[in-house]
XYZ file of N, CA and C in Angstrom:
252
model
N -2.156 22.058 -1.503
C -2.816 20.219 -1.054
C -1.788 20.294 0.630
N -0.924 21.417 0.938
C -0.152 21.073 2.357
C -1.167 21.799 3.123
N -1.415 21.234 4.688
C -1.904 21.386 5.599
C -2.992 20.507 5.801
N -3.292 19.679 4.110
C -4.697 18.574 4.490
C -4.425 17.350 4.551
N -5.017 16.451 4.693
C -5.223 15.376 5.311
C -5.407 14.192 3.837
N -4.663 13.317 3.387
C -4.908 12.062 2.256
C -4.757 10.734 3.290
N -5.556 10.069 2.906
C -5.017 8.733 3.886
C -5.290 8.543 4.966
N -5.356 9.634 5.939
C -4.613 9.601 7.116
C -3.299 10.494 6.991
N -3.052 10.289 5.864
C -1.570 11.462 6.211
C -1.498 13.300 5.906
N -0.746 13.841 6.574
C -1.113 15.234 6.636
C -0.062 15.712 5.908
N -0.457 16.555 4.976
C 0.299 16.542 3.658
C 1.304 18.184 4.364
N 2.530 18.189 3.365
C 3.710 19.176 3.591
C 3.395 19.541 2.152
N 4.952 20.689 2.220
C 5.002 20.682 0.622
C 5.226 19.712 -0.361
N 4.913 20.130 -1.825
C 5.269 19.171 -2.632
C 7.024 19.473 -2.538
N 7.939 18.041 -3.123
C 8.655 18.102 -3.182
C 9.253 18.244 -4.758
N 7.966 17.682 -5.485
C 8.156 17.478 -6.597
C 7.194 16.987 -7.866
N 7.016 16.847 -8.829
C 6.443 16.767 -10.154
C 6.425 16.181 -11.225
N 5.857 15.405 -11.997
C 5.876 14.655 -13.508
C 4.529 14.756 -14.467
N 5.687 13.337 -15.408
C 4.263 13.414 -16.079
C 3.186 12.533 -15.654
N 3.452 11.233 -14.318
C 2.372 11.118 -13.473
C 1.691 11.155 -12.161
N 2.628 12.216 -12.182
C 1.872 13.164 -10.599
C 2.687 13.851 -9.854
N 2.697 13.898 -8.606
C 3.060 14.435 -7.714
C 3.739 14.120 -6.420
N 4.895 13.844 -5.825
C 5.303 13.973 -4.672
C 5.670 15.049 -3.701
N 4.624 14.490 -2.830
C 4.333 15.539 -1.241
C 5.495 15.180 0.209
N 6.067 16.136 0.412
C 6.616 15.415 2.026
C 4.907 15.080 2.744
N 4.867 14.262 3.972
C 3.825 14.306 4.576
C 4.337 13.313 5.743
N 3.137 13.315 7.425
C 3.878 12.510 8.075
C 2.491 11.615 8.357
N 2.410 10.717 8.733
C 1.861 9.250 9.086
C 1.235 9.601 10.489
N 0.408 8.141 10.857
C -0.400 8.429 12.105
C 0.322 8.552 13.280
N 2.115 7.725 12.903
C 2.618 7.333 13.855
C 3.753 8.990 14.202
N 3.719 9.785 13.092
C 4.605 10.690 13.102
C 5.622 10.518 12.703
N 5.632 9.802 11.444
C 7.291 9.557 10.805
C 7.099 10.255 9.911
N 8.032 11.074 9.239
C 7.770 11.641 7.867
C 7.774 10.639 6.667
N 7.318 11.017 6.103
C 6.878 9.538 4.403
C 6.882 10.777 3.083
N 7.322 10.083 2.049
C 7.206 10.414 0.673
C 5.587 10.193 0.369
N 4.704 10.921 -0.129
C 3.428 10.376 -1.156
C 3.345 10.876 -1.873
N 3.263 9.727 -2.463
C 3.489 9.857 -4.733
C 1.274 9.992 -4.708
N 1.224 11.216 -5.493
C -0.233 11.050 -5.769
C -0.425 11.362 -6.950
N -0.973 9.964 -7.719
C -1.103 9.841 -9.263
C -1.680 10.736 -9.735
N -1.537 11.327 -11.244
C -2.691 11.811 -12.444
C -3.296 10.545 -12.647
N -4.674 10.798 -12.249
C -5.620 9.398 -12.989
C -5.738 9.263 -14.794
N -5.447 10.338 -15.295
C -5.333 10.352 -17.028
C -4.262 9.846 -16.780
N -3.195 9.610 -16.465
C -1.721 9.639 -17.118
C -1.302 8.151 -16.410
N -2.148 7.315 -15.886
C -1.739 5.886 -15.026
C -2.959 4.581 -16.035
N -2.164 3.249 -15.651
C -2.975 2.434 -15.744
C -3.620 1.575 -14.334
N -4.125 2.288 -14.003
C -4.493 1.240 -11.997
C -4.625 -0.136 -11.981
N -4.577 -0.840 -13.205
C -4.625 -2.146 -12.975
C -2.712 -2.370 -12.935
N -2.807 -1.709 -14.373
C -0.442 -2.255 -14.632
C 0.008 -1.886 -13.253
N -0.515 -0.560 -12.750
C 0.461 0.458 -11.670
C 0.257 -1.173 -10.429
N -1.017 -1.275 -9.865
C -1.038 -2.632 -8.611
C -0.539 -3.599 -9.371
N -0.741 -4.430 -10.801
C 0.383 -5.652 -11.106
C 1.667 -5.359 -10.114
N 2.139 -4.661 -11.077
C 3.944 -3.822 -10.993
C 4.690 -4.659 -9.289
N 3.352 -3.332 -8.834
C 4.140 -3.014 -7.790
C 3.967 -4.217 -6.563
N 2.733 -5.018 -6.866
C 2.377 -6.458 -6.418
C 3.711 -7.792 -6.724
N 4.523 -7.370 -8.103
C 5.449 -8.196 -8.363
C 6.775 -8.034 -7.301
N 6.585 -6.702 -7.311
C 7.728 -6.136 -6.471
C 8.114 -6.594 -4.980
N 6.540 -6.101 -4.330
C 6.524 -6.724 -2.955
C 6.749 -7.886 -3.110
N 6.860 -9.342 -3.970
C 7.044 -10.917 -3.453
C 8.125 -10.586 -3.416
N 9.172 -10.147 -5.572
C 9.819 -10.756 -5.083
C 11.318 -9.985 -4.929
N 10.363 -9.322 -4.018
C 11.954 -8.067 -3.973
C 11.938 -6.798 -4.453
N 12.306 -5.768 -3.911
C 12.881 -4.280 -3.927
C 14.507 -4.411 -4.553
N 14.504 -4.403 -6.174
C 15.854 -4.125 -7.006
C 16.516 -2.817 -6.219
N 18.016 -2.935 -5.979
C 18.792 -1.509 -6.252
C 17.890 -0.572 -7.227
N 17.841 0.457 -6.606
C 17.509 2.177 -7.199
C 16.307 2.229 -7.209
N 15.708 1.019 -7.022
C 13.906 0.932 -6.842
C 13.508 1.172 -5.429
N 12.215 2.480 -5.143
C 12.343 2.762 -4.110
C 11.177 1.408 -3.572
N 11.219 1.311 -2.033
C 10.381 0.735 -1.991
C 8.908 1.371 -1.448
N 8.038 0.429 -1.408
C 6.574 1.007 -1.381
C 6.221 0.686 0.115
N 5.850 1.333 0.830
C 5.161 1.444 2.565
C 3.489 0.560 2.641
N 2.777 1.866 1.395
C 1.636 1.168 1.272
C 1.234 1.939 -0.079
N 0.092 1.589 -0.409
C -0.680 1.923 -2.075
C -2.302 2.023 -1.526
N -2.419 3.115 -2.775
C -4.391 2.362 -2.673
C -4.316 2.724 -3.988
N -5.628 1.583 -4.844
C -5.864 1.815 -6.131
C -7.014 2.175 -6.655
N -8.086 1.244 -5.780
C -8.974 1.347 -6.063
C -9.886 2.470 -5.875
N -9.327 3.446 -4.361
C -9.945 4.818 -4.504
C -9.954 5.603 -4.966
N -10.436 6.502 -5.094
C -10.553 7.602 -6.028
C -9.542 8.655 -6.605
N -8.667 8.637 -5.296
C -7.083 8.701 -5.627
C -6.016 7.473 -5.158
N -5.369 7.323 -6.759
C -4.397 6.590 -6.392
C -2.960 7.296 -5.715
N -2.571 5.906 -5.228
C -1.810 7.032 -4.753
C -0.439 6.087 -3.888
N 0.781 6.124 -3.547
C 1.576 5.487 -2.577
C 2.480 6.170 -1.985
N 2.833 5.061 -0.490
C 3.693 6.153 0.487
C 5.006 5.272 0.759
N 5.497 6.325 -0.007
C 7.101 5.533 0.387
C 7.705 6.308 1.480
N 9.173 5.848 2.206
C 10.354 6.480 3.222
C 10.330 7.620 2.043
N 10.784 8.892 3.139
C 11.192 10.097 2.886
C 12.396 9.868 3.349
């Protein structure tokens, strides 16, 4: 995926992967480095992921939980953009 674009982000190298997807370094439209988590659609529930994220956005981010800058859920590719 390196060099490709997704949701306006220029993708860099893969940082890591796990059971729910992969995380990539990326550059946002303003030139800032970010982390992009791309979820494996077969490994997640979009509705549960969205509801949980919305609760955290309203209630605040507890220590140890990475804040999310933006997210896509209804798209063909579910993803989170987070601080790098």
